[in-house]
Amino acid sequence: MNRKVLSMTKKSAKKRKKIAVLKHRILLIVVALISIIGVTTLVLTKASTTTVIVNDNVIGSGVNQWQYSGTGWRHYTGEPAKYMGDDHSSSQAGDIATLRFNGIKAEYHGAKSPQAGIVAISIDNGSEVMVDLYSATRYDNTLLYTSPVLSSGEHTMRIRLTGTKNPSATQAAAAVDRAIVTVENGANGHYVNIEPENGTLSSGATVIGDQSVSNGKSVKFASGSTTPTDPGGTTGTAPMPFPAKAAGLYHMMWSNSKSPKLSTTPANINVIYLAFAQGDPPSLVGWTAQGEASFVTDAKALRAKGVRMVISVGGAQGYVNTSSRQNFVNGIMNINSKIPLDGIDWDIEGSALNAGDIVWISTELKRLRGSNFAITMAPGGGHIHSYPPVAVELHKANALDLIGWQFYDTVVSKEAALSRVNSLVSAGIPINKIGVGMMVGDADTYWTVDECITNFNYIKASHPNIRGGYLWEAGRAGTGDWANRVAPLLLK
């Protein structure tokens, strides 16, 4: 190599080394300043996202609510192909549907059909985009429009019926089925910035997203998150993972219920559903005749043996208000301060289901209590057919552990029971997240213990990986026989 070139190469290497040393010294000085002058380290969290679903019938002037203006809008219900079984539709030119949302993106889902026309969609009163909704074949609950990625915050999506249509369309109608809002939230590593002292990390800093010029990769700290967590629970006990094979038993909390002492729970039961939590915020309906102190002692003893404790919310005619999302979460956490909980069971029959609320509450509880905190569902009552689409959204949000049909709300044959299981699989729910709800004993029984065995084996022949099931309820005649003969089949 030429000596002159070699000399220049050596000088360049020395220069790079000096720069690296200088950068290192600057970093040390910054760290020293933090400790000397007492500045707050503001944790900036690299953004990740979650989604919120807003059904068409969530109406109002608030955030994540729809407003309908014009004379043509009609609310249609009882349609299984539509999200939550309903939508809003109009064929009146000039009618408008407006969604106020908080997030970075919104999707509009509705119908493509032979009757559908052309709509004009705008974001934040900006320029309109024309979207032709015509299709020779009808498709409900389908994606029609996705907004651009927006700045994180409040926005509006406006859908206007233009009165124009494709030449092949028979009308110029439009339907609103739901919106999916993408929300930016904090996750995935923590990055540092410096600001004047005005608090401490324990007081929490506002998560404003990654602001570094190198996209958050230049300075990364393993600790210092300001995201509130409840790693051990307010009882000091972290939730156990939901069992790979479940044999559950519902335990009524009412003082006049048939439920015996919790300590008499038979062998082979590995999930206890505490029924119920109701109200706004939800709280336990009672402590049974056993009394609170004795009940809590038995609950902790069962958990020490590996039995999971899941709080069931709602029940037949049991009012809960999921739209009071934070109140709902606070209520569950309050129950958890008394009984160490491993999950929540959605058994709403007396209140309307709202997928957006249920997904938000479920994911928030998993965030607070950890990913092992289970989310289960027991479809029954008047809302039984509204559960599958909600379960699908929970599954998409990685927040569903088990959905188990109640096969005692009416007389159900083994063929009909298999058909319901198949419908969940067809909707996109993995079979290892599906269970079978049973009831034995008393005058209102629908399956005997022998029928439980026959019917479960019939379903399992088509779905060997089915997750298990549960029994309604402790204290009924035949509970012990079911636990001895049926539960072992569920656990295989």
mmCIF file of C-alpha atoms in Angstrom, residues 242-486:
data_model
loop_
_atom_site.group_PDB
_atom_site.id
_atom_site.type_symbol
_atom_site.label_atom_id
_atom_site.label_comp_id
_atom_site.label_asym_id
_atom_site.label_seq_id
_atom_site.Cartn_x
_atom_site.Cartn_y
_atom_site.Cartn_z
ATOM 1 C CA PHE A 242 -55.495 -21.028 32.673
ATOM 2 C CA PRO A 243 -55.165 -24.830 32.488
ATOM 3 C CA ALA A 244 -54.521 -26.502 29.142
ATOM 4 C CA LYS A 245 -57.498 -28.772 29.917
ATOM 5 C CA ALA A 246 -60.230 -27.299 32.092
ATOM 6 C CA ALA A 247 -62.889 -28.836 34.310
ATOM 7 C CA GLY A 248 -64.737 -25.907 35.850
ATOM 8 C CA LEU A 249 -67.439 -25.575 38.480
ATOM 9 C CA TYR A 250 -69.665 -22.544 39.101
ATOM 10 C CA HIS A 251 -70.009 -21.632 42.771
ATOM 11 C CA MET A 252 -72.951 -19.399 43.626
ATOM 12 C CA MET A 253 -72.250 -16.573 46.079
ATOM 13 C CA TRP A 254 -75.807 -15.798 47.202
ATOM 14 C CA SER A 255 -76.466 -16.561 50.867
ATOM 15 C CA ASN A 256 -79.524 -18.645 49.999
ATOM 16 C CA SER A 257 -77.812 -20.605 47.220
ATOM 17 C CA LYS A 258 -77.322 -24.351 47.196
ATOM 18 C CA SER A 259 -73.564 -23.980 47.109
ATOM 19 C CA PRO A 260 -71.837 -25.758 49.996
ATOM 20 C CA LYS A 261 -68.608 -24.602 51.625
ATOM 21 C CA LEU A 262 -65.885 -23.939 49.093
ATOM 22 C CA SER A 263 -63.665 -26.425 50.925
ATOM 23 C CA THR A 264 -65.984 -29.255 49.799
ATOM 24 C CA THR A 265 -65.076 -28.711 46.121
ATOM 25 C CA PRO A 266 -64.652 -32.242 44.715
ATOM 26 C CA ALA A 267 -61.459 -33.588 43.199
ATOM 27 C CA ASN A 268 -60.785 -33.185 39.438
ATOM 28 C CA ILE A 269 -62.083 -29.583 39.459
ATOM 29 C CA ASN A 270 -59.319 -27.161 38.440
ATOM 30 C CA VAL A 271 -61.343 -23.962 37.826
ATOM 31 C CA ILE A 272 -63.833 -22.352 40.220
ATOM 32 C CA TYR A 273 -66.140 -19.696 38.760
ATOM 33 C CA LEU A 274 -67.304 -17.322 41.499
ATOM 34 C CA ALA A 275 -70.813 -16.241 40.503
ATOM 35 C CA PHE A 276 -71.482 -13.410 40.316
ATOM 36 C CA ALA A 277 -70.113 -9.896 40.239
ATOM 37 C CA GLN A 278 -72.789 -7.364 39.324
ATOM 38 C CA GLY A 279 -73.454 -3.625 39.357
ATOM 39 C CA ASP A 280 -71.485 -0.534 38.387
ATOM 40 C CA PRO A 281 -68.721 -1.002 39.388
ATOM 41 C CA PRO A 282 -69.164 -4.781 39.678
ATOM 42 C CA SER A 283 -68.985 -6.253 43.165
ATOM 43 C CA LEU A 284 -69.729 -9.698 44.568
ATOM 44 C CA VAL A 285 -73.407 -10.400 45.143
ATOM 45 C CA GLY A 286 -72.585 -12.022 48.498
ATOM 46 C CA TRP A 287 -70.366 -14.426 50.377
ATOM 47 C CA THR A 288 -72.816 -17.354 50.733
ATOM 48 C CA ALA A 289 -73.918 -18.590 54.126
ATOM 49 C CA GLN A 290 -70.305 -19.621 54.688
ATOM 50 C CA GLY A 291 -69.255 -16.058 55.458
ATOM 51 C CA GLU A 292 -66.528 -13.886 53.973
ATOM 52 C CA ALA A 293 -63.585 -14.828 56.204
ATOM 53 C CA SER A 294 -64.138 -18.579 55.879
ATOM 54 C CA PHE A 295 -64.770 -18.277 52.144
ATOM 55 C CA VAL A 296 -61.573 -16.334 51.500
ATOM 56 C CA THR A 297 -59.580 -18.855 53.555
ATOM 57 C CA ASP A 298 -60.991 -21.755 51.504
ATOM 58 C CA ALA A 299 -60.340 -19.886 48.222
ATOM 59 C CA LYS A 300 -56.693 -19.375 49.104
ATOM 60 C CA ALA A 301 -56.337 -23.005 50.165
ATOM 61 C CA LEU A 302 -57.774 -24.232 46.858
ATOM 62 C CA ARG A 303 -55.442 -21.946 44.899
ATOM 63 C CA ALA A 304 -52.509 -23.383 46.809
ATOM 64 C CA LYS A 305 -53.544 -26.750 45.336
ATOM 65 C CA GLY A 306 -53.585 -25.302 41.797
ATOM 66 C CA VAL A 307 -57.319 -24.553 41.456
ATOM 67 C CA ARG A 308 -57.888 -21.310 39.532
ATOM 68 C CA MET A 309 -60.314 -18.684 40.839
ATOM 69 C CA VAL A 310 -62.247 -16.849 38.106
ATOM 70 C CA ILE A 311 -64.825 -14.144 38.804
ATOM 71 C CA SER A 312 -67.945 -14.438 36.632
ATOM 72 C CA VAL A 313 -69.758 -11.187 35.827
ATOM 73 C CA GLY A 314 -73.424 -10.726 35.000
ATOM 74 C CA GLY A 315 -75.546 -13.852 35.141
ATOM 75 C CA ALA A 316 -79.236 -14.064 34.292
ATOM 76 C CA GLN A 317 -80.635 -10.537 34.667
ATOM 77 C CA GLY A 318 -77.436 -9.440 36.405
ATOM 78 C CA TYR A 319 -76.796 -5.823 35.488
ATOM 79 C CA VAL A 320 -73.275 -4.698 34.635
ATOM 80 C CA ASN A 321 -72.275 -1.510 32.836
ATOM 81 C CA THR A 322 -69.331 -2.119 30.542
ATOM 82 C CA SER A 323 -69.395 1.429 29.170
ATOM 83 C CA SER A 324 -68.055 2.572 32.566
ATOM 84 C CA ARG A 325 -64.825 0.891 31.582
ATOM 85 C CA GLN A 326 -62.492 2.177 34.272
ATOM 86 C CA ASN A 327 -65.160 1.719 36.954
ATOM 87 C CA PHE A 328 -65.554 -1.863 35.796
ATOM 88 C CA VAL A 329 -61.812 -2.520 35.993
ATOM 89 C CA ASN A 330 -61.645 -0.873 39.417
ATOM 90 C CA GLY A 331 -64.459 -3.120 40.664
ATOM 91 C CA ILE A 332 -62.687 -6.290 39.555
ATOM 92 C CA MET A 333 -59.432 -5.104 41.101
ATOM 93 C CA ASN A 334 -61.278 -4.419 44.358
ATOM 94 C CA ILE A 335 -62.588 -7.999 44.394
ATOM 95 C CA ASN A 336 -59.039 -9.145 43.669
ATOM 96 C CA SER A 337 -57.899 -7.322 46.805
ATOM 97 C CA LYS A 338 -59.930 -9.850 48.814
ATOM 98 C CA ILE A 339 -59.713 -13.011 46.726
ATOM 99 C CA PRO A 340 -56.685 -13.739 44.508
ATOM 100 C CA LEU A 341 -58.220 -13.935 41.038
ATOM 101 C CA ASP A 342 -56.882 -15.805 38.025
ATOM 102 C CA GLY A 343 -59.369 -14.464 35.492
ATOM 103 C CA ILE A 344 -62.741 -13.006 34.572
ATOM 104 C CA ASP A 345 -65.687 -14.832 32.993
ATOM 105 C CA TRP A 346 -68.126 -12.916 30.784
ATOM 106 C CA ASP A 347 -71.604 -14.340 31.485
ATOM 107 C CA ILE A 348 -73.697 -11.303 30.582
ATOM 108 C CA GLU A 349 -77.342 -12.109 29.991
ATOM 109 C CA GLY A 350 -79.194 -9.166 31.516
ATOM 110 C CA SER A 351 -77.159 -6.379 29.860
ATOM 111 C CA ALA A 352 -76.261 -5.700 26.230
ATOM 112 C CA LEU A 353 -72.902 -6.880 24.930
ATOM 113 C CA ASN A 354 -70.553 -4.252 23.564
ATOM 114 C CA ALA A 355 -67.484 -5.706 21.892
ATOM 115 C CA GLY A 356 -65.403 -2.531 22.174
ATOM 116 C CA ASP A 357 -66.019 -2.281 25.917
ATOM 117 C CA ILE A 358 -65.408 -5.969 26.571
ATOM 118 C CA VAL A 359 -62.175 -6.045 24.567
ATOM 119 C CA TRP A 360 -60.912 -2.868 26.290
ATOM 120 C CA ILE A 361 -61.736 -4.134 29.790
ATOM 121 C CA SER A 362 -60.283 -7.586 29.098
ATOM 122 C CA THR A 363 -57.015 -6.309 27.666
ATOM 123 C CA GLU A 364 -56.695 -3.723 30.436
ATOM 124 C CA LEU A 365 -57.107 -6.425 33.101
ATOM 125 C CA LYS A 366 -54.490 -8.548 31.350
ATOM 126 C CA ARG A 367 -52.191 -5.543 31.259
ATOM 127 C CA LEU A 368 -52.663 -4.862 34.957
ATOM 128 C CA ARG A 369 -52.640 -8.463 36.198
ATOM 129 C CA GLY A 370 -50.336 -10.016 33.613
ATOM 130 C CA SER A 371 -50.868 -12.195 30.549
ATOM 131 C CA ASN A 372 -51.777 -15.224 32.708
ATOM 132 C CA PHE A 373 -54.990 -13.476 33.795
ATOM 133 C CA ALA A 374 -57.642 -15.513 31.953
ATOM 134 C CA ILE A 375 -60.571 -14.211 29.915
ATOM 135 C CA THR A 376 -63.406 -16.721 29.515
ATOM 136 C CA MET A 377 -66.964 -16.504 28.159
ATOM 137 C CA ALA A 378 -70.143 -18.469 28.874
ATOM 138 C CA PRO A 379 -72.668 -17.673 26.107
ATOM 139 C CA GLY A 380 -76.229 -18.061 27.310
ATOM 140 C CA GLY A 381 -79.569 -16.348 27.659
ATOM 141 C CA GLY A 382 -80.951 -13.810 25.215
ATOM 142 C CA HIS A 383 -77.500 -12.691 24.047
ATOM 143 C CA ILE A 384 -76.196 -16.158 23.206
ATOM 144 C CA HIS A 385 -75.860 -15.378 19.488
ATOM 145 C CA SER A 386 -74.072 -12.078 20.143
ATOM 146 C CA TYR A 387 -71.094 -13.785 21.750
ATOM 147 C CA PRO A 388 -69.247 -15.275 18.734
ATOM 148 C CA PRO A 389 -68.284 -11.934 17.114
ATOM 149 C CA VAL A 390 -67.155 -10.590 20.499
ATOM 150 C CA ALA A 391 -65.123 -13.766 21.061
ATOM 151 C CA VAL A 392 -63.497 -13.322 17.648
ATOM 152 C CA GLU A 393 -62.414 -9.792 18.556
ATOM 153 C CA LEU A 394 -61.050 -10.984 21.911
ATOM 154 C CA HIS A 395 -59.134 -13.725 20.099
ATOM 155 C CA LYS A 396 -57.684 -11.191 17.647
ATOM 156 C CA ALA A 397 -56.561 -9.113 20.630
ATOM 157 C CA ASN A 398 -54.846 -12.188 22.159
ATOM 158 C CA ALA A 399 -57.233 -11.893 25.093
ATOM 159 C CA LEU A 400 -59.436 -15.004 24.860
ATOM 160 C CA ASP A 401 -58.697 -18.175 26.822
ATOM 161 C CA LEU A 402 -61.996 -20.088 26.696
ATOM 162 C CA ILE A 403 -65.521 -19.751 25.360
ATOM 163 C CA GLY A 404 -67.944 -22.457 26.510
ATOM 164 C CA TRP A 405 -71.523 -22.690 25.243
ATOM 165 C CA GLN A 406 -74.197 -23.149 27.912
ATOM 166 C CA PHE A 407 -75.852 -26.347 26.770
ATOM 167 C CA TYR A 408 -78.620 -26.002 29.333
ATOM 168 C CA ASP A 409 -80.461 -22.875 28.219
ATOM 169 C CA THR A 410 -82.785 -25.136 26.248
ATOM 170 C CA VAL A 411 -82.945 -28.800 25.311
ATOM 171 C CA VAL A 412 -79.803 -29.412 23.248
ATOM 172 C CA SER A 413 -79.036 -32.654 21.419
ATOM 173 C CA LYS A 414 -75.486 -33.866 20.882
ATOM 174 C CA GLU A 415 -75.833 -32.988 17.178
ATOM 175 C CA ALA A 416 -76.965 -29.453 17.999
ATOM 176 C CA ALA A 417 -74.157 -29.082 20.546
ATOM 177 C CA LEU A 418 -71.569 -30.121 17.956
ATOM 178 C CA SER A 419 -73.106 -27.688 15.469
ATOM 179 C CA ARG A 420 -72.621 -24.804 17.919
ATOM 180 C CA VAL A 421 -69.006 -25.792 18.512
ATOM 181 C CA ASN A 422 -68.483 -25.983 14.763
ATOM 182 C CA SER A 423 -69.940 -22.482 14.363
ATOM 183 C CA LEU A 424 -67.284 -21.095 16.714
ATOM 184 C CA VAL A 425 -64.525 -22.873 14.812
ATOM 185 C CA SER A 426 -65.912 -21.526 11.529
ATOM 186 C CA ALA A 427 -65.895 -18.023 13.029
ATOM 187 C CA GLY A 428 -62.154 -18.319 13.638
ATOM 188 C CA ILE A 429 -61.963 -19.478 17.270
ATOM 189 C CA PRO A 430 -59.345 -22.245 17.745
ATOM 190 C CA ILE A 431 -60.769 -25.444 19.192
ATOM 191 C CA ASN A 432 -58.310 -25.272 22.095
ATOM 192 C CA LYS A 433 -60.188 -22.154 23.233
ATOM 193 C CA ILE A 434 -63.640 -23.786 23.164
ATOM 194 C CA GLY A 435 -65.426 -25.670 25.949
ATOM 195 C CA VAL A 436 -68.757 -27.328 26.801
ATOM 196 C CA GLY A 437 -71.112 -26.039 29.514
ATOM 197 C CA MET A 438 -73.245 -28.687 31.264
ATOM 198 C CA MET A 439 -75.835 -28.999 34.040
ATOM 199 C CA VAL A 440 -76.959 -32.081 35.950
ATOM 200 C CA GLY A 441 -79.360 -32.807 38.808
ATOM 201 C CA ASP A 442 -82.567 -31.087 39.967
ATOM 202 C CA ALA A 443 -85.829 -30.822 38.111
ATOM 203 C CA ASP A 444 -84.576 -28.423 35.423
ATOM 204 C CA THR A 445 -81.754 -30.641 34.237
ATOM 205 C CA TYR A 446 -81.229 -31.150 30.501
ATOM 206 C CA TRP A 447 -78.381 -33.674 30.474
ATOM 207 C CA THR A 448 -77.901 -36.553 32.867
ATOM 208 C CA VAL A 449 -74.343 -37.491 33.863
ATOM 209 C CA ASP A 450 -74.473 -40.357 31.334
ATOM 210 C CA GLU A 451 -75.634 -37.924 28.631
ATOM 211 C CA CYS A 452 -72.796 -35.553 29.536
ATOM 212 C CA ILE A 453 -70.342 -38.388 28.889
ATOM 213 C CA THR A 454 -71.998 -39.459 25.645
ATOM 214 C CA ASN A 455 -72.410 -35.931 24.283
ATOM 215 C CA PHE A 456 -68.922 -34.744 25.207
ATOM 216 C CA ASN A 457 -67.355 -37.827 23.626
ATOM 217 C CA TYR A 458 -69.448 -37.173 20.508
ATOM 218 C CA ILE A 459 -68.059 -33.637 20.232
ATOM 219 C CA LYS A 460 -64.523 -34.727 21.086
ATOM 220 C CA ALA A 461 -64.567 -37.311 18.304
ATOM 221 C CA SER A 462 -64.703 -34.389 15.844
ATOM 222 C CA HIS A 463 -62.519 -32.085 17.928
ATOM 223 C CA PRO A 464 -59.917 -34.041 19.952
ATOM 224 C CA ASN A 465 -58.209 -30.821 21.129
ATOM 225 C CA ILE A 466 -61.294 -29.250 22.700
ATOM 226 C CA ARG A 467 -60.229 -27.506 25.910
ATOM 227 C CA GLY A 468 -62.770 -29.016 28.318
ATOM 228 C CA GLY A 469 -65.849 -27.553 29.940
ATOM 229 C CA TYR A 470 -67.684 -26.726 33.141
ATOM 230 C CA LEU A 471 -70.672 -27.594 35.325
ATOM 231 C CA TRP A 472 -73.476 -25.351 36.532
ATOM 232 C CA GLU A 473 -73.463 -25.397 39.593
ATOM 233 C CA ALA A 474 -71.966 -26.603 42.910
ATOM 234 C CA GLY A 475 -74.533 -28.089 45.272
ATOM 235 C CA ARG A 476 -76.861 -29.592 42.699
ATOM 236 C CA ALA A 477 -77.675 -33.277 42.886
ATOM 237 C CA GLY A 478 -75.168 -35.160 40.770
ATOM 238 C CA THR A 479 -72.283 -32.680 41.215
ATOM 239 C CA GLY A 480 -70.039 -35.292 42.843
ATOM 240 C CA ASP A 481 -70.920 -37.916 40.224
ATOM 241 C CA TRP A 482 -70.134 -35.409 37.441
ATOM 242 C CA ALA A 483 -66.785 -34.543 39.038
ATOM 243 C CA ASN A 484 -65.885 -38.242 39.354
ATOM 244 C CA ARG A 485 -67.005 -39.385 35.901
ATOM 245 C CA VAL A 486 -67.177 -36.400 33.503
#
